[in-house]
GROMACS .gro file of C-alpha atoms in nm:
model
  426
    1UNK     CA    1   0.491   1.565   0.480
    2UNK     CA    2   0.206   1.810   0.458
    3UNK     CA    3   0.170   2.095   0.753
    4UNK     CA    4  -0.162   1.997   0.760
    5UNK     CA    5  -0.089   1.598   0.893
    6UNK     CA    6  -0.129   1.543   1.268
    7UNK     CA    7   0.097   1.374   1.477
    8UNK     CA    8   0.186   1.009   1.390
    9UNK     CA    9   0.046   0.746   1.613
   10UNK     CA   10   0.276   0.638   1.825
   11UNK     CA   11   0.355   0.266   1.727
   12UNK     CA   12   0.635   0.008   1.789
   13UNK     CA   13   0.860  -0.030   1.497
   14UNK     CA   14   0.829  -0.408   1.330
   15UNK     CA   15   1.077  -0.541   1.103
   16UNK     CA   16   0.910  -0.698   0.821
   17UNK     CA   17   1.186  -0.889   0.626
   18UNK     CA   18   1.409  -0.573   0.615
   19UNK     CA   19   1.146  -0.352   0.594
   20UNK     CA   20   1.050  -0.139   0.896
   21UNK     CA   21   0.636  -0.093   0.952
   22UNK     CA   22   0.565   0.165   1.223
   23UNK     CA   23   0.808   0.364   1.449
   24UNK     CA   24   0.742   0.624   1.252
   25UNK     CA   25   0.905   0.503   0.947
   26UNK     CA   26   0.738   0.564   0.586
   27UNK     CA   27   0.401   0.435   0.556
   28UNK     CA   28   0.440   0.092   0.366
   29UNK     CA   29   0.231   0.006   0.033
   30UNK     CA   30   0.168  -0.355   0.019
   31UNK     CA   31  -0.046  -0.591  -0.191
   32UNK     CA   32  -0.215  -0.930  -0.258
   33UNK     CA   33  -0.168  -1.214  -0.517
   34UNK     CA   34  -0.485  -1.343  -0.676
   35UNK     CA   35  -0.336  -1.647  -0.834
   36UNK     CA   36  -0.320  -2.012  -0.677
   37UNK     CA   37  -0.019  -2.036  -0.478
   38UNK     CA   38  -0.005  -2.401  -0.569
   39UNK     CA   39   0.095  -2.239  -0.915
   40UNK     CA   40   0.434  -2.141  -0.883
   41UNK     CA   41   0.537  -2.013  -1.220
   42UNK     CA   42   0.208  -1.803  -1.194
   43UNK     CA   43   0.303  -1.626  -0.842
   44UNK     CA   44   0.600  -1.583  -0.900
   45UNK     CA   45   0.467  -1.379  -1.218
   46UNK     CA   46   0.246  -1.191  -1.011
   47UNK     CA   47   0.464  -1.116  -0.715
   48UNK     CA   48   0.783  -0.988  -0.948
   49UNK     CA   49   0.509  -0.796  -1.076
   50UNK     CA   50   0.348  -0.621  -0.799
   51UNK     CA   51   0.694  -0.547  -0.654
   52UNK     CA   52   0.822  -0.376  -0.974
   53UNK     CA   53   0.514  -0.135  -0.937
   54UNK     CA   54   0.635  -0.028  -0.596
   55UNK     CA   55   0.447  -0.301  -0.351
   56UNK     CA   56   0.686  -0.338  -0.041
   57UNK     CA   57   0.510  -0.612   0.109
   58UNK     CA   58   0.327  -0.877  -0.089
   59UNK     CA   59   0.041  -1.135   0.050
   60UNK     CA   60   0.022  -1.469  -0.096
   61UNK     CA   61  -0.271  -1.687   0.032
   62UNK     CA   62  -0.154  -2.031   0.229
   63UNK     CA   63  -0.475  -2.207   0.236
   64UNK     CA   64  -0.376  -2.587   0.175
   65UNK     CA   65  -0.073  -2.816   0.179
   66UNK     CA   66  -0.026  -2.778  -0.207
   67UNK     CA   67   0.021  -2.371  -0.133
   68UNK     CA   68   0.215  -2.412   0.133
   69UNK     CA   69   0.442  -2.644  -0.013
   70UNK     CA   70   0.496  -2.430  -0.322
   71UNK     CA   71   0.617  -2.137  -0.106
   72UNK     CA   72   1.004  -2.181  -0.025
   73UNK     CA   73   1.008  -2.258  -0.392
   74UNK     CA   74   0.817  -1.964  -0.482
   75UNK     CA   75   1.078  -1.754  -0.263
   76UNK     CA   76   1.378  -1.904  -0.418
   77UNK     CA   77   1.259  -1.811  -0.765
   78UNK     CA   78   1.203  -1.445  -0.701
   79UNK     CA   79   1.552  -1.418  -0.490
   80UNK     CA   80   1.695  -1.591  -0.798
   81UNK     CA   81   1.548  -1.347  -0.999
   82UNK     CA   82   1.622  -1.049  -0.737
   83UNK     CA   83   1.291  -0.977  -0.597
   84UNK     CA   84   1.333  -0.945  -0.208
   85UNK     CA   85   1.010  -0.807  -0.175
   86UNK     CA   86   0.911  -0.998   0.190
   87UNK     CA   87   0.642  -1.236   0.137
   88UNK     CA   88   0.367  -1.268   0.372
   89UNK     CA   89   0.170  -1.603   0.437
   90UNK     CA   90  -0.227  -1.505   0.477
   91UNK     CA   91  -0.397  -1.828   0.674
   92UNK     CA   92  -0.708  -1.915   0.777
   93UNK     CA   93  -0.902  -2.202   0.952
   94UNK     CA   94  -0.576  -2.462   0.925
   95UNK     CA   95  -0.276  -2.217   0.949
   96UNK     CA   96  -0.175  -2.408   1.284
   97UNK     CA   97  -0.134  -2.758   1.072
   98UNK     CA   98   0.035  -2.591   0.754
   99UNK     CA   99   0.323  -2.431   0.958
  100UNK     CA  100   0.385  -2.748   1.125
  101UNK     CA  101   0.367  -2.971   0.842
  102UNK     CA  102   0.551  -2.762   0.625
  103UNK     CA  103   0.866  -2.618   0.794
  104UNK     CA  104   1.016  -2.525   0.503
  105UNK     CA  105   0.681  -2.240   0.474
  106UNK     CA  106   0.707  -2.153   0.772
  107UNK     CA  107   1.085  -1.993   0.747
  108UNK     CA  108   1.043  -1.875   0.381
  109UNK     CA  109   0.772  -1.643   0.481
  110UNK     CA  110   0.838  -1.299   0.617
  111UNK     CA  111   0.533  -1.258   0.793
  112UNK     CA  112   0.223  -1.434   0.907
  113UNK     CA  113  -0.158  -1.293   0.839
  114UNK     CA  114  -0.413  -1.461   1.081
  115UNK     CA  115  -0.793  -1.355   1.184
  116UNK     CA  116  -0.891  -1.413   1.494
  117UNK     CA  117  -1.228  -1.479   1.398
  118UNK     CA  118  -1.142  -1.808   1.210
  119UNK     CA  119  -0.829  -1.939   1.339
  120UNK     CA  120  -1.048  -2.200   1.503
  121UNK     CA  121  -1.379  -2.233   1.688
  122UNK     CA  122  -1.495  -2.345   2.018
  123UNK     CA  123  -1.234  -2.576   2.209
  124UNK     CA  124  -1.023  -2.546   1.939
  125UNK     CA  125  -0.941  -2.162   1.895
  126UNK     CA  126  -0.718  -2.082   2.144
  127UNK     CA  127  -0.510  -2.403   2.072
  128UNK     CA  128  -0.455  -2.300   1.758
  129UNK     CA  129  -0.409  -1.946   1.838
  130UNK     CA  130  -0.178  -2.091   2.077
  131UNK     CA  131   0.024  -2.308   1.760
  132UNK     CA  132   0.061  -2.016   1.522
  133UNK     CA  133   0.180  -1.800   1.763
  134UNK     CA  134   0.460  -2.034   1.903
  135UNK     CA  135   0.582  -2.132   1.497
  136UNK     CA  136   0.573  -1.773   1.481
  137UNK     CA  137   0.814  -1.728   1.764
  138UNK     CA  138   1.026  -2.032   1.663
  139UNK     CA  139   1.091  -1.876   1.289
  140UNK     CA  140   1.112  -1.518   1.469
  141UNK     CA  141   0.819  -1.394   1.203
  142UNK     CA  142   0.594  -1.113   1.260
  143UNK     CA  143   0.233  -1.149   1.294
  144UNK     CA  144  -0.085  -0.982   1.147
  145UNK     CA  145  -0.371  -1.010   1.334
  146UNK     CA  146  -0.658  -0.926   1.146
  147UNK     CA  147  -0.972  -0.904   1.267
  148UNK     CA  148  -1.265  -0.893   0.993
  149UNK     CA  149  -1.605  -0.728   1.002
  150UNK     CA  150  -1.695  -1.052   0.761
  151UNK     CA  151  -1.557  -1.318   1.027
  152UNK     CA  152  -1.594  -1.161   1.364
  153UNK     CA  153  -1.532  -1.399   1.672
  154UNK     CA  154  -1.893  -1.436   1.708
  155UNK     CA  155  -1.872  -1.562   2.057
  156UNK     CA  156  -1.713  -1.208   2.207
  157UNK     CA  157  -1.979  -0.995   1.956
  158UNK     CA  158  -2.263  -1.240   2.141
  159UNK     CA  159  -2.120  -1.148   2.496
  160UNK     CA  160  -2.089  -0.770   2.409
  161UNK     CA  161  -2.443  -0.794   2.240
  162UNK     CA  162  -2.547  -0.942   2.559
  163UNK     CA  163  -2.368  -0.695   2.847
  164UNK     CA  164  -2.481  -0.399   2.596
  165UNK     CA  165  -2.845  -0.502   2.594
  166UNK     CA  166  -2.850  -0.458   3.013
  167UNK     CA  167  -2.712  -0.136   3.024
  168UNK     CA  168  -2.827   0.145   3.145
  169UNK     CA  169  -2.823   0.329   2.864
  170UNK     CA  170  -2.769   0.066   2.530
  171UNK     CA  171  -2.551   0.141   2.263
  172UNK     CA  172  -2.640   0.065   1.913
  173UNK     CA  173  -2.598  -0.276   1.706
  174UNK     CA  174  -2.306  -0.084   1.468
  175UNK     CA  175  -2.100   0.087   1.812
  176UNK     CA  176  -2.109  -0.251   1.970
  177UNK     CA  177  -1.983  -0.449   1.700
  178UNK     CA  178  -1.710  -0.158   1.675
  179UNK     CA  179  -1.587  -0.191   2.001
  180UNK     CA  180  -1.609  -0.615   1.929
  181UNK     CA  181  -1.401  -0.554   1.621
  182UNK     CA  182  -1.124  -0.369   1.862
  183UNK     CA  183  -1.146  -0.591   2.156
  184UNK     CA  184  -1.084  -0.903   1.898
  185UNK     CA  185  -0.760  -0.719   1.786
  186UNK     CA  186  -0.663  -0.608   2.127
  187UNK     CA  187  -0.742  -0.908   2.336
  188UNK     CA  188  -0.567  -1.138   2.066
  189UNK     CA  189  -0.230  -0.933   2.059
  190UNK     CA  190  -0.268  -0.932   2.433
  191UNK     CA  191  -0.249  -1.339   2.447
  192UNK     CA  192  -0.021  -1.331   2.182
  193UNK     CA  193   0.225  -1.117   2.443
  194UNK     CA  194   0.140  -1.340   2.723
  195UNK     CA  195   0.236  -1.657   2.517
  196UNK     CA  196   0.586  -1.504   2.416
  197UNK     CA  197   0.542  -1.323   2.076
  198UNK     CA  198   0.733  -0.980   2.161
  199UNK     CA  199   0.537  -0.681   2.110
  200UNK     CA  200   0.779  -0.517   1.787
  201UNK     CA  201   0.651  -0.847   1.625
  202UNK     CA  202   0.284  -0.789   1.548
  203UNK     CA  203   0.072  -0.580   1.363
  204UNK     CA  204  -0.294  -0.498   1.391
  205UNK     CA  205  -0.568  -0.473   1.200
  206UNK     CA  206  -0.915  -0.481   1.185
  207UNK     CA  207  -1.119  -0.433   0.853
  208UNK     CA  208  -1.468  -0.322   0.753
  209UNK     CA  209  -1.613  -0.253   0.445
  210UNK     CA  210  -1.783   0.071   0.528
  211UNK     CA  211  -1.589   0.416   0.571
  212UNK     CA  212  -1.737   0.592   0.804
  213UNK     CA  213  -1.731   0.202   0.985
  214UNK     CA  214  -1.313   0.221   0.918
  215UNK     CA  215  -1.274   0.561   1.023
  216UNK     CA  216  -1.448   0.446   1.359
  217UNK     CA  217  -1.276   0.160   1.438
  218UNK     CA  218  -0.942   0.271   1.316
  219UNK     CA  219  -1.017   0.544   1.561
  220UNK     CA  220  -1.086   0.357   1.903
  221UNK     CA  221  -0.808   0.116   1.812
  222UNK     CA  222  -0.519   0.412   1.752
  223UNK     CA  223  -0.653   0.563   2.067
  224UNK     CA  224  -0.608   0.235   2.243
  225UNK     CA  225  -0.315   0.088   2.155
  226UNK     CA  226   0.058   0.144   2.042
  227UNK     CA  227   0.100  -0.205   1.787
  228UNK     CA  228   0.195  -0.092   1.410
  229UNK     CA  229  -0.149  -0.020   1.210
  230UNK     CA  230  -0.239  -0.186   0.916
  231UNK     CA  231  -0.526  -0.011   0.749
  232UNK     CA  232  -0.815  -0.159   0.478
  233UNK     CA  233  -1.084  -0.072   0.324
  234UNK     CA  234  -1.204  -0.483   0.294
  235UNK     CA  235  -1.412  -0.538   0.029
  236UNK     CA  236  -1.344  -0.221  -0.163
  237UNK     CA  237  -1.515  -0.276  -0.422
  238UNK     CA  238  -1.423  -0.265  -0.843
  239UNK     CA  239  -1.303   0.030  -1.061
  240UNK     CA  240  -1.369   0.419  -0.940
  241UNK     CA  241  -1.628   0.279  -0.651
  242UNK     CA  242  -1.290   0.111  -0.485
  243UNK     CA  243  -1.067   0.373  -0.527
  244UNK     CA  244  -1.328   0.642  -0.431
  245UNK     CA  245  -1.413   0.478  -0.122
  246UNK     CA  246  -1.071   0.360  -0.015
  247UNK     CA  247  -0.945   0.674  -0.087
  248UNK     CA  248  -1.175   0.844   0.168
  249UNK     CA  249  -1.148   0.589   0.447
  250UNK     CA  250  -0.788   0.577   0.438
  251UNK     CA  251  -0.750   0.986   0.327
  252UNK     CA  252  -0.888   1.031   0.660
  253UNK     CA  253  -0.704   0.811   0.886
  254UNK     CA  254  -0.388   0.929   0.735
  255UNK     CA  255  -0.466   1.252   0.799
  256UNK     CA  256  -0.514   1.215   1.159
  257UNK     CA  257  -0.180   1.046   1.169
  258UNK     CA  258  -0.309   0.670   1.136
  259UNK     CA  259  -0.179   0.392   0.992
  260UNK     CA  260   0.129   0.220   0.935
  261UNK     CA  261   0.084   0.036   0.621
  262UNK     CA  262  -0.195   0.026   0.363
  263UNK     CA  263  -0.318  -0.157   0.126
  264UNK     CA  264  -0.589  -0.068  -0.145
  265UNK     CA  265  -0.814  -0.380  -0.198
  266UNK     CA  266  -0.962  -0.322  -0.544
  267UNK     CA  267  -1.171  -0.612  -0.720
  268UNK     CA  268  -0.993  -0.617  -1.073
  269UNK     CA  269  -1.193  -0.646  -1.402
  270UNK     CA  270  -1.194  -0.992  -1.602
  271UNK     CA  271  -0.781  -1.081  -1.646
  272UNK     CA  272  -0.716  -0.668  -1.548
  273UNK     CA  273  -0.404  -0.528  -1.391
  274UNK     CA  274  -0.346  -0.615  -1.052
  275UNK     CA  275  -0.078  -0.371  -0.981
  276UNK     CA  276  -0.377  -0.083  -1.010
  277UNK     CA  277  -0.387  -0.123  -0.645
  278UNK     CA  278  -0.064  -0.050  -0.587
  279UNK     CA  279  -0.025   0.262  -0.829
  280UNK     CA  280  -0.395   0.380  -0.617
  281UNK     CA  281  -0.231   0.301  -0.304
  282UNK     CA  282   0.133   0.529  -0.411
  283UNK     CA  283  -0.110   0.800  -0.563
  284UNK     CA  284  -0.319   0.825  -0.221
  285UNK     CA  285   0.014   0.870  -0.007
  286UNK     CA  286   0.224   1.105  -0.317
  287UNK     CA  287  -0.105   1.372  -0.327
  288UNK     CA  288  -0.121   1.340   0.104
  289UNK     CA  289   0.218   1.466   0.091
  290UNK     CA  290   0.322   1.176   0.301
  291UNK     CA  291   0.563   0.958   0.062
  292UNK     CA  292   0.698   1.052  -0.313
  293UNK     CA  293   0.690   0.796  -0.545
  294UNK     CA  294   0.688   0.870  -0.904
  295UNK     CA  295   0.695   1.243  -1.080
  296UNK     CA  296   0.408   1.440  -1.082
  297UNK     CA  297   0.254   1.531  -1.421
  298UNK     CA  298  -0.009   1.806  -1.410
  299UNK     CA  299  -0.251   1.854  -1.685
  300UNK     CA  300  -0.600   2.042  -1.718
  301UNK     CA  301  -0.855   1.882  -1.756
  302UNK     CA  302  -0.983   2.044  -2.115
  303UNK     CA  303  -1.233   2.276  -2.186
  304UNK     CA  304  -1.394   2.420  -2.526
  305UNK     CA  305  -1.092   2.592  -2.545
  306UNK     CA  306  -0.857   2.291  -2.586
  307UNK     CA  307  -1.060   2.113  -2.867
  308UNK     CA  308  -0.704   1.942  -2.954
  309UNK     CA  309  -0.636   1.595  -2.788
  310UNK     CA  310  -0.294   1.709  -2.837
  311UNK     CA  311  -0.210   1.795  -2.430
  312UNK     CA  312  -0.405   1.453  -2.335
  313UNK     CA  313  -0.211   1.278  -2.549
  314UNK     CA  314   0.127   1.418  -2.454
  315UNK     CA  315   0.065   1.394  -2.070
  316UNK     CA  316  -0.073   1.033  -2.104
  317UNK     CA  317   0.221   0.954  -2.276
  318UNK     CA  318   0.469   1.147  -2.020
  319UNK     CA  319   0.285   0.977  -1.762
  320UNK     CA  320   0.325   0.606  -1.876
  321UNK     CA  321   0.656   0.684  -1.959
  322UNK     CA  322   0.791   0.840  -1.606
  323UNK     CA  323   0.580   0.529  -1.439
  324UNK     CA  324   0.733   0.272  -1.645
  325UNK     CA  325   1.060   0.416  -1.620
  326UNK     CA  326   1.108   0.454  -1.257
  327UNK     CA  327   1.220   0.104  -1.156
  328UNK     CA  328   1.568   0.182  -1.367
  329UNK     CA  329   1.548   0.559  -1.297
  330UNK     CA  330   1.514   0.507  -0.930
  331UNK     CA  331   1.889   0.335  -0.943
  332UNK     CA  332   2.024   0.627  -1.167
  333UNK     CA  333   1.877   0.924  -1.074
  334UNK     CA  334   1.854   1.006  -0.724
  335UNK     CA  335   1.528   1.194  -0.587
  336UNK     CA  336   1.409   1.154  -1.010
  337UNK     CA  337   1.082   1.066  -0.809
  338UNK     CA  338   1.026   1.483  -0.678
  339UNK     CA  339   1.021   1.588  -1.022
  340UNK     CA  340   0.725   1.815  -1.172
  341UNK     CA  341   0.615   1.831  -1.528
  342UNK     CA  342   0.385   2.023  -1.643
  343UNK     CA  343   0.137   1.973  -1.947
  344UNK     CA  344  -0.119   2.253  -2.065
  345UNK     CA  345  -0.342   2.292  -2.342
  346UNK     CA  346  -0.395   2.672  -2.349
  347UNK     CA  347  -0.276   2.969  -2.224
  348UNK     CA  348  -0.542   3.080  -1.970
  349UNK     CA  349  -0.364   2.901  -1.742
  350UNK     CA  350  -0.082   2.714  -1.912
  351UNK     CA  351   0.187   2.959  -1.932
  352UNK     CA  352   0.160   3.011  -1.513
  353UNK     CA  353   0.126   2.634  -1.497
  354UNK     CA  354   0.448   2.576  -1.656
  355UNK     CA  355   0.625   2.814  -1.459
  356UNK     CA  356   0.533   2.645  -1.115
  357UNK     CA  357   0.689   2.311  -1.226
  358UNK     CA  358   1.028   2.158  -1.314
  359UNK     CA  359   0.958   2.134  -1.668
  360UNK     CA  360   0.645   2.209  -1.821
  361UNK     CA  361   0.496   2.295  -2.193
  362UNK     CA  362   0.147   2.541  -2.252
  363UNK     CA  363  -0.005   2.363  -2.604
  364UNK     CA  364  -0.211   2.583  -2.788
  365UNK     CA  365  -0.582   2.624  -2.758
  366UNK     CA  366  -0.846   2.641  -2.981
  367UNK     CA  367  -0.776   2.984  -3.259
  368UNK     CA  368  -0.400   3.042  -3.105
  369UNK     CA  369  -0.064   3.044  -3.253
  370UNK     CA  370   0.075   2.740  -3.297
  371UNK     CA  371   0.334   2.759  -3.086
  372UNK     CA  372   0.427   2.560  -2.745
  373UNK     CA  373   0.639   2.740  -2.517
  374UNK     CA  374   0.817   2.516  -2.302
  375UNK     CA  375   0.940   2.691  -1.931
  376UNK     CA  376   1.216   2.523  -1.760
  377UNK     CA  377   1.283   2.634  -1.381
  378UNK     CA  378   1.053   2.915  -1.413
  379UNK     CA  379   1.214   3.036  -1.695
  380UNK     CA  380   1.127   2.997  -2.098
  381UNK     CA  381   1.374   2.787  -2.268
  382UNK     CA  382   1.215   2.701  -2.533
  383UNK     CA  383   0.921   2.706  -2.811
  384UNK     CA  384   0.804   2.404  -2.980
  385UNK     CA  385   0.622   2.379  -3.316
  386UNK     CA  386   0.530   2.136  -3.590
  387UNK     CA  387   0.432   1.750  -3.597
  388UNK     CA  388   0.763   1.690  -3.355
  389UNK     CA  389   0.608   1.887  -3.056
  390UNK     CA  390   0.582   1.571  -2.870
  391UNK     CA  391   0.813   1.407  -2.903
  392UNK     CA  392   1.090   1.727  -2.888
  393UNK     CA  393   0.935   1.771  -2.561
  394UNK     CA  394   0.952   1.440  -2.447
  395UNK     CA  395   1.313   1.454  -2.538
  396UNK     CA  396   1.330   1.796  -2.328
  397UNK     CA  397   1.188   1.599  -1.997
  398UNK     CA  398   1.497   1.329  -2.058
  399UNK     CA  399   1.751   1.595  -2.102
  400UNK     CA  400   1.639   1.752  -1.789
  401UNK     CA  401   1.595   1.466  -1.614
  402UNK     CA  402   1.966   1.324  -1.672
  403UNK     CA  403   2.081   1.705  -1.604
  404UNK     CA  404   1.973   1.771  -1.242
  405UNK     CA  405   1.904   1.440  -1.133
  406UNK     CA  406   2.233   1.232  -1.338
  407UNK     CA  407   2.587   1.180  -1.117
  408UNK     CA  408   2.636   1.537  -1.227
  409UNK     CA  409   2.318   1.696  -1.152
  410UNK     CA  410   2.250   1.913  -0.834
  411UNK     CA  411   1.975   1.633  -0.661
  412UNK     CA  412   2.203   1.384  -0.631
  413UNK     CA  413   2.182   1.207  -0.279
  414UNK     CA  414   1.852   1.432  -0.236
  415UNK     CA  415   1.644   1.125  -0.226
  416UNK     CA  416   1.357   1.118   0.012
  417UNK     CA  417   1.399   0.843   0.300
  418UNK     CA  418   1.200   0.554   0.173
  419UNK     CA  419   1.122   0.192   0.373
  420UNK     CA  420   1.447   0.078   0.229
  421UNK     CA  421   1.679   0.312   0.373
  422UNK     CA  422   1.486   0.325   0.752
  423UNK     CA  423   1.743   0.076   0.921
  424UNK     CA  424   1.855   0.308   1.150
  425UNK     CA  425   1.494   0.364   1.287
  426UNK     CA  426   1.499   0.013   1.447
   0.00000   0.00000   0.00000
């Protein structure tokens, strides 16, 4: 963890399925399906696939009886298949009827998501509040209670509206709807406590879709509070606007020691890759210095001097290699994931590069020899030439690999403590 990082907030350790959120145990990355979870064959897809890129929760919506009914099946398939990432059951509006008519939901779920802003209005809200809470006491589940800056209880941001507007001195619209985004969290895990639901079973949350809005909120409820965080940027948006501004909200919050588990909600392109939030999500924690996930590759990022696509080539492909690797090479190579490369494209810097990491290779620039030497350690061990550069190096990076990190190499049982291995934290 970097120097830099304050203080964790204090939080109360939740077991989520096996995996431990808060306590001070590694921040978890978690996603969301975006299929119908009526369509079995198609979550099941999705899940198996989010998990293999490193999701250690994943949220499945549980909006009608044809969902909820598909989601002990949906659990068996992926155990089958040996996918225990724990499932969590997002509801909304009629959670309180789709728990009790289907039982067999209700236990296959790891987790429950609800938002206190729709789990029912009027009359009706705190009974069903009341129903959610006690299935998830009878199952012994976790809950998430989310509060949303898109479905706020209206009825507590009225009161607060009102009580603000004959003070003394008023706040503004945005600080009052703050503190009714906290109070919603607060005051809901607070009658969740008072009907039974043990405080090391729930998790809080309360999204917005602004950042400086997140970092505020965030904020006030960290300050407040000792539940397990989850944090959100709702809403992200698509492409580099959702990563940019997820990154920042959350970059921040981390930084002051917030947050529990995070999730990066991206807006996918037409039939794109839904694990991209997941890959943002490890990227955002591996460059904080607060979890390592995959092998670093550095690269520069080209100049007139390095007119050859060569070095963009040969790190793209070192990338997608070490990424698509690591669900094997996490079994056989122990700590494979601290790892360094190194790829350069000229020797301003390349040389010095190389030398910092594990393994790394300066390519040649515009008008120099063509020659790549490759450093090892700190040390050159090698200089590469011809058509084969590439791929010789490429087969350097396995050698080295399966030297330090194989059941002879020097890292073995150096593997950072990851969610899996945090038992002993409960």
């Amino acid at each position: 963890m970097s120097t830099a990082t304050q203080e964790r907030h204090k939080s109360i350790a939740v077991n989520v399925g096996g995996v431990i959120v808060g306590g001070g145990a590694p921040i978890v990355v978690q996603s969301m399906t975006n299929t119908d979870t009526a369509d079995v064959d198609g979550t099941v897809r999705q899940v198996a696939a989010l998990a293999r890129a490193g999701s250690e929760l994943v949220r499945i919506t549980v909006d009608r009886d044809e969902a909820a009914a598909a989601v002990p099946r949906i659990k068996e398939r992926l155990l089958k298949s040996g996918f225990t990432v724990p499932i969590v059951g997002d509801f909304h509006y009629i959670g309180h009827k789709l728990l009790a008519d289907h039982p067999g939901c209700a236990e296959a779920l790891d987790k429950y998501r609800i938002n206190p802003g729709n789990v029912g209005f009027k009359d009706k809200k705190d009974r069903q509040f009341l129903a959610i809470v006690e299935m998830a006491i009878k199952h012994n589940k976790p809950v998430r209670i989310g509060a949303n800056w898109g479905s706020l209880d209206q009825e507590l941001l009225t009161r607060l509206m009102d009580e603000n507007s004959r003070a003394a001195e008023p706040l503004g619209a945005r600080e009052v709807t703050h503190e009714a985004m906290v109070q919603s969290a607060l005051l809901s895990a607070a009658r969740a406590e008072e009907i039974g639901l043990p405080k090391n079973r729930i998790i809080l949350s309360a999204k917005v879709s602004a950042v400086q809005d997140l970092i505020a909120v965030y904020t006030m409820l960290a300050s407040r509070s000792d539940y397990a965080l989850h944090l959100g940027l709702t809403e992200a948006g698509m492409g580099s606007k959702g990563i940019v501004a997820s990154s920042a909200a959350l970059g921040v919050l981390l930084q002051q020691g917030i947050g529990d588990t995070i999730r990066i909600s991206l807006t996918p392109e037409p039939n794109g890759d839904r694990t991209l939030e997941v890959q943002v999500a490890q990227e955002l924690l591996q460059t904080m210095g607060l979890r390592t996930f995959v092998p670093l590759v550095a690269a520069c990022p080209g100049c007139g001097r390095t007119t050859s696509t060569t070095f963009q080539e040969l790190a793209q492909d070192i990338q997608s290699f070490i990424r698509d690797s690591m669900p094997a090479w996490k079994k056989r190579y122990p700590g494979v994931e601290t790892l360094n490369v190194a790829v350069m494209g000229c020797i301003v810097n390349g040389p010095g590069e190389s030398k910092h990491a594990d393994i790394g290779i300066s390519l040649p620039g515009t008008g120099e020899q063509p020659t790549a030497p490759v450093f090892i350690d700190g040390k050159k061990a090698a200089t590469l030439r011809g058509p084969s550069l590439s791929a010789d190096f490429q087969k350097m990076v396995i050698d080295y690999i399966e030297r330090r990190f194989g059941a002879g190499g020097s890292a073995q049982g150096s593997k950072p403590i990851h969610v899996d291995d945090v038992e002993s934290v409960q």
